[in-house]
Short mmCIF file of C-alpha atoms and ligand atoms in Angstrom, two decimals:
data_model
loop_
_atom_site.label_atom_id
_atom_site.label_comp_id
_atom_site.label_asym_id
_atom_site.label_seq_id
_atom_site.Cartn_x
_atom_site.Cartn_y
_atom_site.Cartn_z
CA MET A 17 115.22 108.09 59.27
CA PRO A 18 111.96 108.99 57.51
CA ASN A 19 110.29 106.26 55.46
CA SER A 20 110.04 106.78 51.73
CA MET A 21 106.81 107.71 50.03
CA MET A 22 104.73 105.54 47.74
CA ARG A 23 101.69 105.87 45.52
CA ALA A 24 98.15 105.32 46.78
CA VAL A 25 94.65 106.18 45.59
CA GLY A 26 92.52 107.98 48.13
CA VAL A 27 89.65 110.32 48.78
CA VAL A 28 89.98 113.71 50.46
CA PRO A 29 86.43 114.19 51.75
CA GLY A 30 87.10 117.72 53.04
CA LYS A 31 87.98 118.83 49.50
CA ARG A 32 85.70 116.35 47.70
CA GLU A 33 88.68 115.01 45.77
CA VAL A 34 89.61 111.53 44.54
CA ARG A 35 93.27 111.46 43.65
CA LEU A 36 96.69 109.84 43.67
CA ILE A 37 98.24 110.36 47.07
CA GLU A 38 101.84 110.35 48.26
CA HIS A 39 101.45 107.96 51.16
CA GLU A 40 104.19 107.07 53.61
CA ALA A 41 105.64 103.60 53.02
CA PRO A 42 105.12 101.42 56.10
CA GLY A 43 107.76 99.60 58.12
CA ILE A 44 107.15 96.75 60.54
CA ALA A 45 106.77 98.19 64.06
CA ALA A 46 105.28 95.28 66.03
CA ALA A 47 106.04 91.57 66.31
CA ASN A 48 102.63 90.48 65.00
CA GLN A 49 102.80 92.62 61.85
CA VAL A 50 103.24 91.51 58.27
CA LYS A 51 104.42 93.77 55.46
CA ILE A 52 102.57 93.10 52.23
CA ARG A 53 103.08 94.14 48.64
CA SER A 54 99.77 94.88 46.93
CA LEU A 55 99.28 92.73 43.86
CA GLU A 56 95.65 93.37 42.94
CA VAL A 57 92.84 95.44 44.41
CA GLY A 58 89.23 94.90 43.36
CA VAL A 59 86.92 97.88 42.86
CA CYS A 60 83.24 97.69 43.79
CA GLY A 61 80.16 99.80 44.39
CA THR A 62 81.33 100.63 47.91
CA ASP A 63 84.47 102.30 46.53
CA ARG A 64 82.42 104.17 43.96
CA GLU A 65 80.05 105.39 46.65
CA ILE A 66 82.93 106.55 48.86
CA CYS A 67 84.03 108.59 45.85
CA THR A 68 80.68 110.43 46.01
CA PHE A 69 81.55 111.30 49.64
CA VAL A 70 78.36 109.88 51.20
CA TYR A 71 80.59 107.92 53.58
CA GLY A 72 84.23 106.92 53.92
CA SER A 73 86.10 108.66 56.73
CA PRO A 74 89.85 109.20 57.03
CA PRO A 75 91.80 107.90 60.03
CA ASP A 76 92.38 110.35 62.86
CA GLY A 77 95.13 112.79 61.92
CA PHE A 78 94.70 112.38 58.14
CA GLU A 79 92.74 114.47 55.68
CA TYR A 80 92.60 111.52 53.25
CA LEU A 81 91.50 107.91 53.28
CA VAL A 82 93.40 105.39 51.15
CA LEU A 83 90.79 103.34 49.30
CA GLY A 84 90.67 99.60 48.62
CA HIS A 85 89.22 96.77 50.69
CA GLU A 86 89.37 93.84 48.24
CA SER A 87 93.04 92.93 48.17
CA LEU A 88 95.39 90.20 47.13
CA GLY A 89 98.94 90.71 48.35
CA GLU A 90 102.31 89.05 48.73
CA VAL A 91 104.07 88.85 52.06
CA ILE A 92 107.48 90.52 51.84
CA GLU A 93 108.47 90.73 55.51
CA VAL A 94 107.15 89.39 58.80
CA GLY A 95 107.52 90.53 62.41
CA ALA A 96 109.38 88.38 64.92
CA GLY A 97 106.16 86.95 66.37
CA VAL A 98 104.58 85.87 63.08
CA SER A 99 104.52 82.10 62.72
CA SER A 100 101.94 81.18 60.07
CA LEU A 101 103.20 83.29 57.16
CA LYS A 102 106.53 83.82 55.43
CA PRO A 103 107.85 86.07 52.65
CA GLY A 104 106.53 84.99 49.25
CA ASP A 105 103.18 83.77 50.61
CA LEU A 106 100.02 85.12 49.00
CA VAL A 107 97.46 86.55 51.42
CA VAL A 108 94.05 88.17 51.50
CA PRO A 109 93.23 90.56 54.36
CA SER A 110 89.82 90.90 55.97
CA VAL A 111 88.23 94.35 56.13
CA ARG A 112 86.74 95.10 59.53
CA ARG A 113 88.75 95.72 62.71
CA PRO A 114 87.26 95.47 66.20
CA CYS A 115 86.00 98.34 68.31
CA PRO A 116 87.94 99.12 71.51
CA HIS A 117 85.13 98.54 74.01
CA ALA A 118 85.61 95.87 76.67
CA ASN A 119 81.87 95.13 76.78
CA CYS A 120 81.56 94.40 73.04
CA LEU A 121 81.32 90.61 73.18
CA PRO A 122 81.62 90.00 69.42
CA CYS A 123 84.71 92.21 69.01
CA ARG A 124 86.37 90.65 72.04
CA ALA A 125 85.71 87.21 70.52
CA ASP A 126 87.22 88.09 67.07
CA LYS A 127 83.69 88.37 65.63
CA GLN A 128 83.81 92.08 64.83
CA ASP A 129 81.52 91.41 61.87
CA PHE A 130 78.83 91.40 64.60
CA CYS A 131 80.17 94.46 66.49
CA PHE A 132 77.59 95.79 68.93
CA THR A 133 78.85 99.33 69.34
CA GLY A 134 79.33 100.53 65.77
CA ASP A 135 82.79 101.81 66.71
CA PHE A 136 84.58 99.25 64.53
CA THR A 137 86.84 100.50 61.74
CA GLU A 138 87.08 99.14 58.21
CA ARG A 139 90.15 99.22 56.00
CA GLY A 140 89.58 101.46 53.01
CA ILE A 141 86.09 102.41 54.21
CA LYS A 142 85.99 103.70 57.77
CA MET A 143 88.85 105.35 59.64
CA THR A 144 91.61 102.95 58.56
CA HIS A 145 93.58 103.21 55.34
CA GLY A 146 92.84 100.62 52.68
CA PHE A 147 94.95 98.49 50.40
CA LEU A 148 95.02 100.54 47.18
CA THR A 149 98.67 101.39 47.67
CA GLU A 150 102.00 99.74 46.93
CA TYR A 151 102.69 98.28 50.39
CA TYR A 152 100.68 97.94 53.57
CA LEU A 153 101.00 96.46 57.04
CA GLU A 154 98.55 94.03 58.56
CA GLU A 155 98.38 91.93 61.69
CA GLU A 156 98.84 88.24 61.12
CA LYS A 157 95.41 87.41 62.55
CA TYR A 158 93.60 89.42 59.85
CA LEU A 159 95.32 87.65 56.96
CA THR A 160 94.32 84.42 55.28
CA TYR A 161 96.82 82.37 53.30
CA VAL A 162 96.06 81.85 49.60
CA PRO A 163 97.51 78.85 47.72
CA PRO A 164 99.66 79.97 44.74
CA GLU A 165 97.40 78.29 42.17
CA LEU A 166 94.69 80.84 43.03
CA ARG A 167 96.95 83.81 42.19
CA ASP A 168 94.89 84.94 39.18
CA VAL A 169 91.46 84.83 40.90
CA ALA A 170 92.10 85.42 44.61
CA VAL A 171 91.15 89.10 44.36
CA LEU A 172 87.60 87.66 44.27
CA VAL A 173 87.92 86.29 47.81
CA GLU A 174 86.53 89.34 49.60
CA PRO A 175 83.36 89.68 47.46
CA LEU A 176 82.91 85.90 47.76
CA THR A 177 82.94 86.12 51.57
CA VAL A 178 79.53 87.83 51.37
CA ALA A 179 77.96 84.58 50.16
CA GLU A 180 80.11 82.44 52.45
CA LYS A 181 78.95 84.26 55.56
CA GLY A 182 75.38 84.42 54.28
CA LEU A 183 75.19 80.69 53.62
CA ALA A 184 76.88 79.79 56.91
CA GLN A 185 74.06 81.66 58.64
CA VAL A 186 71.43 79.96 56.49
CA TRP A 187 72.59 76.57 57.76
CA GLU A 188 72.58 77.85 61.36
CA VAL A 189 69.10 79.34 61.15
CA GLN A 190 67.55 76.44 59.25
CA ARG A 191 68.84 73.97 61.82
CA ARG A 192 65.70 74.93 63.77
CA LEU A 193 63.69 72.62 61.51
CA PRO A 194 64.41 69.40 59.61
CA TRP A 195 65.45 71.24 56.45
CA ILE A 196 68.16 68.97 55.06
CA PRO A 197 67.01 65.43 54.25
CA PRO A 198 69.14 62.85 56.09
CA LYS A 199 70.06 61.09 52.84
CA THR A 200 71.44 64.16 51.04
CA THR A 201 74.75 63.50 49.27
CA PRO A 202 77.65 64.59 51.51
CA GLY A 203 78.79 68.09 50.59
CA GLN A 204 75.49 68.77 48.80
CA PRO A 205 73.26 70.02 51.61
CA GLY A 206 71.27 72.17 49.17
CA ALA A 207 70.34 69.23 46.91
CA GLY A 208 66.66 69.24 46.02
CA LYS A 209 66.25 72.86 47.09
CA ASN A 210 65.56 75.93 44.98
CA ALA A 211 67.64 79.06 45.34
CA VAL A 212 67.07 82.39 43.65
CA VAL A 213 69.90 84.91 43.33
CA LEU A 214 68.84 88.51 42.74
CA GLY A 215 71.33 90.40 40.61
CA ALA A 216 74.09 89.30 38.25
CA GLY A 217 76.95 91.45 39.50
CA PRO A 218 80.06 89.89 41.03
CA VAL A 219 78.44 89.27 44.43
CA GLY A 220 75.43 87.65 42.75
CA ILE A 221 77.40 85.46 40.36
CA LEU A 222 79.84 84.36 43.09
CA GLY A 223 76.80 83.65 45.29
CA ALA A 224 75.27 81.53 42.53
CA MET A 225 78.53 79.56 42.31
CA VAL A 226 78.51 78.89 46.06
CA LEU A 227 74.87 77.78 45.92
CA LEU A 228 75.55 75.49 42.96
CA VAL A 229 78.50 73.76 44.61
CA ASN A 230 76.29 73.22 47.66
CA GLY A 231 73.79 71.43 45.45
CA PHE A 232 71.03 74.05 45.15
CA LYS A 233 69.07 74.30 41.93
CA THR A 234 69.93 77.93 41.27
CA CYS A 235 68.23 80.65 39.27
CA VAL A 236 69.70 84.12 38.77
CA TYR A 237 66.98 86.74 38.38
CA SER A 238 68.32 89.99 36.99
CA ARG A 239 67.15 92.97 34.99
CA SER A 240 68.85 92.66 31.60
CA LYS A 241 67.27 90.61 28.87
CA ALA A 242 69.10 87.45 27.83
CA PRO A 243 71.25 86.72 25.99
CA ASN A 244 73.92 89.01 27.36
CA PRO A 245 77.45 88.29 28.65
CA LYS A 246 76.26 87.81 32.23
CA SER A 247 73.34 85.55 31.31
CA GLU A 248 75.69 83.44 29.19
CA LEU A 249 78.18 83.21 32.04
CA VAL A 250 75.44 82.24 34.52
CA GLU A 251 74.06 79.54 32.21
CA SER A 252 77.56 78.15 31.58
CA LEU A 253 77.71 77.46 35.33
CA GLY A 254 74.57 75.34 35.19
CA ALA A 255 72.24 77.93 36.70
CA THR A 256 69.13 79.34 35.03
CA TYR A 257 69.06 83.01 34.08
CA LEU A 258 65.74 84.86 34.03
CA SER A 259 65.26 88.50 33.12
CA ALA A 260 62.96 90.61 35.26
CA GLN A 261 62.02 92.47 32.07
CA VAL A 262 60.70 89.25 30.57
CA GLU A 263 59.33 87.28 33.54
CA SER A 264 57.36 88.85 36.38
CA VAL A 265 58.03 87.85 39.96
CA ASP A 266 54.89 85.69 39.92
CA GLN A 267 56.04 83.94 36.75
CA LEU A 268 59.42 83.38 38.39
CA ALA A 269 57.74 81.75 41.39
CA GLU A 270 55.49 79.65 39.22
CA ARG A 271 58.40 78.38 37.18
CA ILE A 272 60.58 77.53 40.18
CA GLY A 273 58.11 76.02 42.63
CA ASN A 274 58.87 76.40 46.34
CA ILE A 275 61.59 79.04 46.66
CA ASP A 276 63.66 77.76 49.58
CA LEU A 277 66.33 80.44 49.59
CA VAL A 278 66.75 83.91 48.15
CA TYR A 279 70.19 85.49 48.02
CA GLU A 280 69.73 89.20 47.36
CA ALA A 281 72.69 90.84 45.64
CA VAL A 282 70.99 93.62 43.72
CA GLY A 283 70.99 96.46 46.26
CA THR A 284 67.57 97.91 45.42
CA ALA A 285 64.52 97.52 47.59
CA LYS A 286 61.67 97.39 45.06
CA ILE A 287 62.50 94.15 43.27
CA SER A 288 63.86 92.66 46.49
CA TYR A 289 60.57 93.07 48.36
CA GLU A 290 58.61 91.86 45.35
CA VAL A 291 60.60 88.64 45.46
CA LEU A 292 60.21 88.41 49.25
CA ARG A 293 56.46 88.18 48.55
CA VAL A 294 56.98 84.87 46.69
CA LEU A 295 59.42 83.23 49.13
CA GLY A 296 58.34 79.63 49.77
CA LEU A 297 57.40 77.52 52.77
CA ASN A 298 60.15 77.48 55.43
CA GLY A 299 62.07 79.78 53.11
CA ILE A 300 64.96 81.98 54.11
CA TYR A 301 65.79 85.31 52.51
CA VAL A 302 69.29 86.76 52.79
CA PHE A 303 69.69 90.49 52.17
CA THR A 304 73.24 91.65 51.32
CA GLY A 305 72.66 94.89 49.38
CA ILE A 306 72.91 98.39 50.81
CA PRO A 307 70.54 100.65 48.87
CA ALA A 308 71.04 104.39 48.80
CA PRO A 309 68.16 106.15 50.58
CA LYS A 310 65.32 106.90 48.17
CA PRO A 311 61.69 108.08 48.52
CA SER A 312 59.45 105.48 50.20
CA LEU A 313 57.76 102.95 47.97
CA GLU A 314 54.65 100.86 48.06
CA ILE A 315 55.07 97.19 48.95
CA ASP A 316 52.53 94.40 49.61
CA ALA A 317 53.25 94.62 53.31
CA ASP A 318 50.16 92.71 54.51
CA ILE A 319 50.78 89.85 52.10
CA ILE A 320 54.47 89.72 53.02
CA MET A 321 53.73 89.73 56.76
CA ARG A 322 51.00 87.12 56.37
CA LYS A 323 53.34 84.83 54.45
CA LEU A 324 56.25 85.38 56.82
CA VAL A 325 54.05 84.00 59.59
CA LEU A 326 52.09 81.31 57.75
CA LYS A 327 55.15 79.98 55.93
CA ASN A 328 57.65 80.07 58.82
CA GLN A 329 59.95 82.35 56.87
CA VAL A 330 63.14 84.07 57.95
CA VAL A 331 64.58 87.31 56.62
CA LEU A 332 68.22 87.83 57.43
CA GLY A 333 70.55 90.75 56.82
CA THR A 334 74.28 90.13 56.69
CA VAL A 335 77.29 92.40 56.53
CA ASN A 336 81.00 91.81 56.60
CA ALA A 337 82.71 88.48 57.15
CA ASP A 338 84.63 86.55 59.76
CA ARG A 339 87.75 84.47 59.42
CA ALA A 340 85.80 81.28 58.68
CA SER A 341 84.15 83.02 55.71
CA PHE A 342 87.54 84.00 54.28
CA GLU A 343 88.80 80.45 54.67
CA GLY A 344 85.59 79.13 53.11
CA ALA A 345 85.92 81.55 50.19
CA ILE A 346 89.48 80.41 49.46
CA ARG A 347 88.46 76.76 49.67
CA ASP A 348 85.49 77.35 47.36
CA LEU A 349 87.55 79.37 44.86
CA GLY A 350 89.69 76.24 44.54
CA ILE A 351 86.55 74.22 43.81
CA PHE A 352 85.26 76.82 41.31
CA ARG A 353 88.62 76.86 39.56
CA LYS A 354 88.43 73.13 38.92
CA ARG A 355 84.75 73.11 37.98
CA TRP A 356 84.51 76.35 35.97
CA PRO A 357 88.07 77.43 35.05
CA VAL A 358 87.03 79.69 32.18
CA ALA A 359 83.93 81.19 33.80
CA LEU A 360 85.75 81.96 37.03
CA ARG A 361 88.53 83.86 35.28
CA SER A 362 85.99 85.68 33.12
CA LEU A 363 84.48 87.28 36.23
CA ILE A 364 87.50 89.57 36.23
CA THR A 365 86.63 91.69 33.22
CA GLY A 366 89.42 94.23 33.41
CA ARG A 367 92.85 94.79 34.92
CA TYR A 368 93.95 98.40 35.11
CA LYS A 369 97.02 100.35 36.15
CA ILE A 370 96.89 102.45 39.29
CA ASP A 371 96.88 105.72 37.31
CA GLN A 372 93.68 104.63 35.52
CA PHE A 373 91.79 104.86 38.83
CA ARG A 374 89.54 107.69 37.61
CA ASP A 375 87.91 105.57 34.90
CA LEU A 376 87.23 102.80 37.39
CA LEU A 377 86.04 104.84 40.34
CA LEU A 378 84.31 107.77 38.68
CA GLY A 379 83.46 106.55 35.17
CA ARG A 380 80.50 104.43 34.15
CA ALA A 381 80.44 100.97 35.79
CA THR A 382 81.20 98.33 33.19
CA GLY A 383 81.99 94.61 33.10
CA ILE A 384 81.73 92.38 36.16
CA LYS A 385 84.76 92.75 38.46
CA ASN A 386 87.45 95.24 37.56
CA VAL A 387 90.73 95.29 39.41
CA ILE A 388 93.76 97.52 39.73
CA ALA A 389 96.94 95.49 39.29
CA LEU A 390 99.90 97.03 41.09
CA ASP A 391 102.64 94.60 40.16
ZN1 ZN B 28 83.78 95.61 47.82
ZN1 ZN B 29 82.63 96.02 68.78
#
């Protein structure tokens, strides 16, 4: 008996179309599968870029790719071998799926975020359908349970995993020196340290929240002049907001003192390398943005190289997230919800119906995090 059809939003790269798609409704076919009803799907710059057809490839045998990689869903059915989830549970799926190669150590160790071969797939991005549809299937191991009290904010989990994985690596890398004073308050390993977040989009603001709860003195450095809705939100968290139009990078450095950590969430190289020039002693710089290729630009390469060496600095790029980062993001969302209930909810600036996808994916980017609500 053929399955029924359901609505999805997808791209058809061969025809350069973004449209509503009649997508086959899934049915559980393996014991480890979970059937999920989509509740909310977040839209981000990656989705918007896929809609310009620079990347985003359909699965084999399909001319379209269903979009959506930031999902909150509700379990409606589980396979016979699923033990950790039951119908009614809220879940967030991860995005990347391992490559098939036996010699890829990370993929074989469930660390496909560090895949060596490049033959991984990503739901809603690369060769696997995404979550912007009414129902989808997922293997139990790629789902993380979400407590019901996080229902209204859990669509932020996936963008928050960027900071979770970034910071987990910061602690790993900085273990090579005595970076955390032995008397630091438990749970506040960043206390006494200065962090700069570049960019005040959702990844930047969520990153600032993670840094604040870890005790860092945090400054968000972004283009727009204050006051504006994002600067007000950032300051309500207890971070400082500085505008790059008002304060130069050198003024930023002078005001902050030793910059111990930079969390880049702006996605453009020019300002990012300017700030790399003022990274402090033993500082670590985490790049998360993926700029579109542009003409080459002039940077203070000798000064940057000199400081990287003389100041024992580390520059780290990070993509994707592992299971621990998803669990960390859900734990931290619970902390944010208690500490900043209003600010956290205000990160979600719009909820749209599925048939309003054009405005969200092709129109001008507005607000902070916009989501498509399917329920
Ligand atoms: Zn995204
Ligand atoms: Zn791999």
